[in-house]
GROMACS .gro file of C-alpha atoms in nm:
model
  300
    1UNK     CA    1   7.083   5.846  21.540
    2UNK     CA    2   6.958   6.165  21.603
    3UNK     CA    3   7.295   6.293  21.613
    4UNK     CA    4   7.376   6.120  21.261
    5UNK     CA    5   7.045   6.276  21.121
    6UNK     CA    6   7.151   6.617  21.241
    7UNK     CA    7   7.504   6.522  21.105
    8UNK     CA    8   7.334   6.463  20.754
    9UNK     CA    9   7.100   6.741  20.758
   10UNK     CA   10   7.397   7.022  20.848
   11UNK     CA   11   7.653   6.864  20.529
   12UNK     CA   12   7.293   6.880  20.312
   13UNK     CA   13   7.233   7.281  20.420
   14UNK     CA   14   7.614   7.367  20.370
   15UNK     CA   15   7.588   7.201  20.045
   16UNK     CA   16   7.298   7.468  19.944
   17UNK     CA   17   7.440   7.727  20.137
   18UNK     CA   18   7.105   7.857  20.228
   19UNK     CA   19   7.059   7.866  20.606
   20UNK     CA   20   6.786   7.758  20.760
   21UNK     CA   21   6.580   7.998  21.022
   22UNK     CA   22   6.438   7.787  21.259
   23UNK     CA   23   6.775   7.647  21.339
   24UNK     CA   24   6.870   7.945  21.440
   25UNK     CA   25   6.812   8.024  21.804
   26UNK     CA   26   6.990   8.355  21.967
   27UNK     CA   27   7.057   8.265  22.363
   28UNK     CA   28   6.873   8.576  22.515
   29UNK     CA   29   6.855   8.442  22.851
   30UNK     CA   30   7.203   8.379  22.860
   31UNK     CA   31   7.140   8.001  22.911
   32UNK     CA   32   7.370   7.755  22.774
   33UNK     CA   33   7.154   7.609  22.519
   34UNK     CA   34   7.301   7.302  22.320
   35UNK     CA   35   7.262   7.221  21.982
   36UNK     CA   36   6.986   6.978  21.963
   37UNK     CA   37   6.787   7.161  22.181
   38UNK     CA   38   6.823   7.493  21.944
   39UNK     CA   39   6.765   7.295  21.664
   40UNK     CA   40   6.393   7.152  21.769
   41UNK     CA   41   6.322   7.421  22.058
   42UNK     CA   42   5.928   7.540  21.937
   43UNK     CA   43   5.853   7.859  21.740
   44UNK     CA   44   5.685   8.031  21.408
   45UNK     CA   45   5.699   7.826  21.148
   46UNK     CA   46   5.762   7.983  20.817
   47UNK     CA   47   5.468   7.909  20.560
   48UNK     CA   48   5.613   8.005  20.267
   49UNK     CA   49   5.953   7.907  20.148
   50UNK     CA   50   5.960   8.098  19.813
   51UNK     CA   51   6.010   8.408  19.999
   52UNK     CA   52   6.374   8.479  20.150
   53UNK     CA   53   6.305   8.802  20.270
   54UNK     CA   54   6.354   9.183  20.167
   55UNK     CA   55   6.625   9.414  20.005
   56UNK     CA   56   6.666   9.704  20.301
   57UNK     CA   57   6.919  10.026  20.300
   58UNK     CA   58   7.040   9.886  20.632
   59UNK     CA   59   7.377   9.753  20.686
   60UNK     CA   60   7.252   9.461  20.968
   61UNK     CA   61   6.917   9.348  21.067
   62UNK     CA   62   6.743   9.102  21.270
   63UNK     CA   63   6.401   8.985  21.365
   64UNK     CA   64   6.355   8.737  21.646
   65UNK     CA   65   6.106   8.596  21.798
   66UNK     CA   66   6.010   8.696  22.115
   67UNK     CA   67   5.824   8.411  22.293
   68UNK     CA   68   6.074   8.141  22.155
   69UNK     CA   69   6.411   8.348  22.038
   70UNK     CA   70   6.393   8.211  21.732
   71UNK     CA   71   6.575   8.441  21.480
   72UNK     CA   72   6.308   8.459  21.151
   73UNK     CA   73   6.508   8.689  20.929
   74UNK     CA   74   6.915   8.882  20.930
   75UNK     CA   75   7.132   9.027  20.758
   76UNK     CA   76   7.458   9.072  20.845
   77UNK     CA   77   7.350   8.993  21.218
   78UNK     CA   78   7.685   8.922  21.354
   79UNK     CA   79   7.859   9.260  21.172
   80UNK     CA   80   8.038   9.512  21.443
   81UNK     CA   81   7.893   9.869  21.361
   82UNK     CA   82   7.814  10.197  21.568
   83UNK     CA   83   7.508  10.191  21.720
   84UNK     CA   84   7.500  10.559  21.832
   85UNK     CA   85   7.156  10.627  22.079
   86UNK     CA   86   7.074  10.242  22.120
   87UNK     CA   87   7.322  10.269  22.377
   88UNK     CA   88   7.085  10.458  22.573
   89UNK     CA   89   6.921  10.156  22.637
   90UNK     CA   90   7.237  10.052  22.825
   91UNK     CA   91   7.313  10.345  23.017
   92UNK     CA   92   6.931  10.317  23.140
   93UNK     CA   93   6.959   9.970  23.247
   94UNK     CA   94   7.246  10.028  23.423
   95UNK     CA   95   7.069  10.378  23.583
   96UNK     CA   96   6.799  10.127  23.691
   97UNK     CA   97   7.038   9.943  23.906
   98UNK     CA   98   7.158  10.243  24.072
   99UNK     CA   99   6.873  10.499  24.094
  100UNK     CA  100   6.910  10.736  24.388
  101UNK     CA  101   6.513  10.759  24.391
  102UNK     CA  102   6.238  10.885  24.110
  103UNK     CA  103   6.199  11.265  24.289
  104UNK     CA  104   6.501  11.290  24.356
  105UNK     CA  105   6.572  11.616  24.232
  106UNK     CA  106   6.901  11.765  24.007
  107UNK     CA  107   7.025  12.080  23.919
  108UNK     CA  108   7.173  12.131  23.538
  109UNK     CA  109   7.474  12.236  23.527
  110UNK     CA  110   7.764  12.311  23.223
  111UNK     CA  111   7.884  11.981  23.275
  112UNK     CA  112   7.591  11.824  23.129
  113UNK     CA  113   7.616  11.997  22.822
  114UNK     CA  114   7.654  11.747  22.555
  115UNK     CA  115   7.719  11.920  22.160
  116UNK     CA  116   7.510  11.670  21.989
  117UNK     CA  117   7.140  11.597  21.911
  118UNK     CA  118   6.874  11.893  21.980
  119UNK     CA  119   6.910  12.075  22.332
  120UNK     CA  120   6.558  12.055  22.543
  121UNK     CA  121   6.717  12.106  22.913
  122UNK     CA  122   6.915  12.376  23.020
  123UNK     CA  123   7.147  12.463  23.251
  124UNK     CA  124   6.987  12.607  23.593
  125UNK     CA  125   6.726  12.405  23.579
  126UNK     CA  126   6.605  12.169  23.838
  127UNK     CA  127   6.432  11.911  23.763
  128UNK     CA  128   6.327  11.538  23.903
  129UNK     CA  129   6.498  11.260  23.868
  130UNK     CA  130   6.207  11.099  23.667
  131UNK     CA  131   6.109  11.322  23.398
  132UNK     CA  132   6.534  11.372  23.367
  133UNK     CA  133   6.465  10.993  23.263
  134UNK     CA  134   6.205  10.977  23.051
  135UNK     CA  135   6.310  11.316  22.851
  136UNK     CA  136   6.625  11.093  22.823
  137UNK     CA  137   6.466  10.789  22.677
  138UNK     CA  138   6.141  10.942  22.455
  139UNK     CA  139   6.344  11.275  22.335
  140UNK     CA  140   6.680  11.067  22.292
  141UNK     CA  141   6.843  11.405  22.496
  142UNK     CA  142   7.234  11.378  22.596
  143UNK     CA  143   7.219  11.653  22.854
  144UNK     CA  144   6.947  11.442  23.003
  145UNK     CA  145   7.187  11.141  22.986
  146UNK     CA  146   7.476  11.286  23.097
  147UNK     CA  147   7.266  11.487  23.430
  148UNK     CA  148   7.095  11.084  23.484
  149UNK     CA  149   7.466  10.942  23.542
  150UNK     CA  150   7.573  11.235  23.707
  151UNK     CA  151   7.256  11.173  23.989
  152UNK     CA  152   7.359  10.825  24.049
  153UNK     CA  153   7.686  10.961  24.212
  154UNK     CA  154   7.897  10.748  23.950
  155UNK     CA  155   8.156  10.934  23.715
  156UNK     CA  156   8.141  10.865  23.387
  157UNK     CA  157   8.419  10.635  23.372
  158UNK     CA  158   8.245  10.376  23.598
  159UNK     CA  159   7.917  10.432  23.461
  160UNK     CA  160   8.045  10.331  23.130
  161UNK     CA  161   8.277  10.027  23.276
  162UNK     CA  162   7.917   9.896  23.451
  163UNK     CA  163   7.795   9.896  23.095
  164UNK     CA  164   8.059   9.705  22.947
  165UNK     CA  165   8.023   9.449  23.241
  166UNK     CA  166   7.647   9.478  23.146
  167UNK     CA  167   7.696   9.368  22.848
  168UNK     CA  168   7.930   9.099  22.938
  169UNK     CA  169   7.687   8.928  23.194
  170UNK     CA  170   7.410   8.932  22.874
  171UNK     CA  171   7.658   8.750  22.676
  172UNK     CA  172   7.679   9.065  22.424
  173UNK     CA  173   8.054   8.937  22.327
  174UNK     CA  174   8.113   9.170  22.044
  175UNK     CA  175   7.971   9.531  22.219
  176UNK     CA  176   8.195   9.760  22.336
  177UNK     CA  177   8.071  10.100  22.497
  178UNK     CA  178   8.262  10.411  22.522
  179UNK     CA  179   8.008  10.648  22.648
  180UNK     CA  180   7.661  10.648  22.804
  181UNK     CA  181   7.456  10.895  22.502
  182UNK     CA  182   7.558  10.686  22.219
  183UNK     CA  183   7.750  11.000  22.048
  184UNK     CA  184   8.119  10.819  22.053
  185UNK     CA  185   8.120  10.642  21.739
  186UNK     CA  186   8.295  10.363  21.932
  187UNK     CA  187   8.017  10.245  22.078
  188UNK     CA  188   7.997   9.964  21.841
  189UNK     CA  189   7.761   9.669  21.867
  190UNK     CA  190   7.593   9.397  21.654
  191UNK     CA  191   7.217   9.340  21.564
  192UNK     CA  192   7.265   8.979  21.773
  193UNK     CA  193   7.410   9.142  22.015
  194UNK     CA  194   7.142   9.427  22.060
  195UNK     CA  195   6.842   9.157  22.027
  196UNK     CA  196   7.001   9.043  22.373
  197UNK     CA  197   6.995   9.378  22.511
  198UNK     CA  198   6.659   9.500  22.398
  199UNK     CA  199   6.476   9.140  22.521
  200UNK     CA  200   6.611   9.254  22.896
  201UNK     CA  201   6.570   9.645  22.851
  202UNK     CA  202   6.187   9.635  22.685
  203UNK     CA  203   6.085   9.417  22.978
  204UNK     CA  204   6.159   9.645  23.238
  205UNK     CA  205   5.847   9.897  23.242
  206UNK     CA  206   6.002  10.172  23.276
  207UNK     CA  207   6.185  10.141  22.998
  208UNK     CA  208   5.862  10.015  22.785
  209UNK     CA  209   5.631  10.252  22.883
  210UNK     CA  210   5.782  10.568  22.844
  211UNK     CA  211   5.950  10.450  22.493
  212UNK     CA  212   5.607  10.374  22.342
  213UNK     CA  213   5.470  10.723  22.458
  214UNK     CA  214   5.441  10.943  22.177
  215UNK     CA  215   5.541  11.214  22.426
  216UNK     CA  216   5.561  11.291  22.793
  217UNK     CA  217   5.520  11.638  23.024
  218UNK     CA  218   5.691  11.757  23.259
  219UNK     CA  219   5.718  12.080  23.509
  220UNK     CA  220   6.077  12.214  23.571
  221UNK     CA  221   6.074  12.204  23.944
  222UNK     CA  222   6.229  12.585  24.018
  223UNK     CA  223   6.059  12.751  23.754
  224UNK     CA  224   5.719  12.614  23.714
  225UNK     CA  225   5.828  12.560  23.330
  226UNK     CA  226   5.629  12.338  23.150
  227UNK     CA  227   5.804  12.055  22.894
  228UNK     CA  228   5.616  11.870  22.632
  229UNK     CA  229   5.861  11.635  22.486
  230UNK     CA  230   5.787  11.415  22.167
  231UNK     CA  231   5.920  11.058  22.098
  232UNK     CA  232   6.187  11.051  21.787
  233UNK     CA  233   6.006  10.733  21.680
  234UNK     CA  234   5.772  10.811  21.425
  235UNK     CA  235   5.656  10.457  21.401
  236UNK     CA  236   5.397  10.544  21.730
  237UNK     CA  237   5.199  10.712  21.409
  238UNK     CA  238   5.178  10.404  21.226
  239UNK     CA  239   4.961  10.149  21.201
  240UNK     CA  240   5.212   9.919  21.379
  241UNK     CA  241   5.153   9.832  21.738
  242UNK     CA  242   5.496   9.962  21.899
  243UNK     CA  243   5.516   9.835  22.248
  244UNK     CA  244   5.869   9.975  22.299
  245UNK     CA  245   6.120  10.125  22.095
  246UNK     CA  246   6.476  10.316  22.065
  247UNK     CA  247   6.580  10.545  21.780
  248UNK     CA  248   6.984  10.620  21.721
  249UNK     CA  249   7.209  10.836  21.456
  250UNK     CA  250   7.542  10.942  21.373
  251UNK     CA  251   7.719  10.977  21.086
  252UNK     CA  252   7.914  10.736  21.133
  253UNK     CA  253   7.641  10.470  21.201
  254UNK     CA  254   7.400  10.563  21.032
  255UNK     CA  255   6.986  10.562  21.108
  256UNK     CA  256   6.885  10.293  21.320
  257UNK     CA  257   6.602  10.183  21.512
  258UNK     CA  258   6.564   9.855  21.768
  259UNK     CA  259   6.176   9.788  21.829
  260UNK     CA  260   5.910   9.544  22.019
  261UNK     CA  261   5.635   9.499  21.807
  262UNK     CA  262   5.297   9.321  21.846
  263UNK     CA  263   5.121   9.154  21.574
  264UNK     CA  264   4.735   9.139  21.502
  265UNK     CA  265   4.808   8.793  21.643
  266UNK     CA  266   4.870   8.931  21.992
  267UNK     CA  267   5.258   8.777  21.951
  268UNK     CA  268   5.547   8.984  21.953
  269UNK     CA  269   5.906   9.009  21.777
  270UNK     CA  270   6.217   9.211  21.821
  271UNK     CA  271   6.343   9.394  21.498
  272UNK     CA  272   6.699   9.555  21.472
  273UNK     CA  273   6.811   9.788  21.186
  274UNK     CA  274   7.160   9.953  21.189
  275UNK     CA  275   7.298  10.165  20.943
  276UNK     CA  276   6.951  10.259  20.724
  277UNK     CA  277   7.080  10.538  20.459
  278UNK     CA  278   6.795  10.791  20.548
  279UNK     CA  279   6.563  10.844  20.826
  280UNK     CA  280   6.267  10.770  20.615
  281UNK     CA  281   6.396  10.427  20.533
  282UNK     CA  282   6.511  10.352  20.893
  283UNK     CA  283   6.102  10.339  20.958
  284UNK     CA  284   5.976  10.240  20.611
  285UNK     CA  285   6.179   9.897  20.660
  286UNK     CA  286   6.123   9.811  20.990
  287UNK     CA  287   5.720   9.838  20.843
  288UNK     CA  288   5.803   9.656  20.608
  289UNK     CA  289   5.976   9.381  20.807
  290UNK     CA  290   5.708   9.379  21.057
  291UNK     CA  291   5.448   9.301  20.752
  292UNK     CA  292   5.648   9.055  20.591
  293UNK     CA  293   5.726   8.865  20.937
  294UNK     CA  294   5.350   8.793  20.986
  295UNK     CA  295   5.260   8.725  20.654
  296UNK     CA  296   5.593   8.490  20.602
  297UNK     CA  297   5.520   8.269  20.943
  298UNK     CA  298   5.271   8.145  21.172
  299UNK     CA  299   5.305   8.047  21.502
  300UNK     CA  300   5.197   7.721  21.713
   0.00000   0.00000   0.00000
């Protein structure tokens, strides 16, 4: 009887060609939910069925309720795109599994240099691993990523292999990593896959704490020079309660942003946008999407 009702519902929805957000559940926990469980899993309920979403410049978007994994809105969620420095979140996860120790001192050398983005640490400086890690994430520093990978004792090739293995383990079936910095445009994924990544990455305090900080200060071991690294995420200066986030940009990827945001109701959502047409729009669109979500959904 239940299966018959569900079959009829599916038939009706296919005729009017309007997807039900409440039926869409991303398996962020990598467990095999069956169809009936997906349909009836609890989560936010849309209170305004006349609002279908927003027009955004981003080529793909997904909004997911943190607690239930319910997709609240999406645009081209399965479209494979370059992801730029969003790549660094997987790099951080794999590093945490191979961390040589936070107090380990690493000398920055010429092999760490990557041509792309603003350079903030320099050859010859001796820096603690914890400071390299935090610099890599808060400032999206590519040379820091290279030094971080080198500190694990793994070759870059082996490190990237582990990134791809981790992606497969998380069920990120449309994701391929080609380098740990995100400079390679062949680092590709979908917003649906990236929602799975940030579910895990942002649950790690080492990642969420630094990516929700406006700045990070540290001292170079061998020179005593002090650096203040500023976050690339301008939403930290907005009215939004950003719990974690990561920016990204390449010409091939456009302006990208992943966010974990807490509403006034203390409920949290994930938002992933890829391919926004400007840095300004990347942030403004996430603000608009956040406001729309909390205005159009109620949590049980």
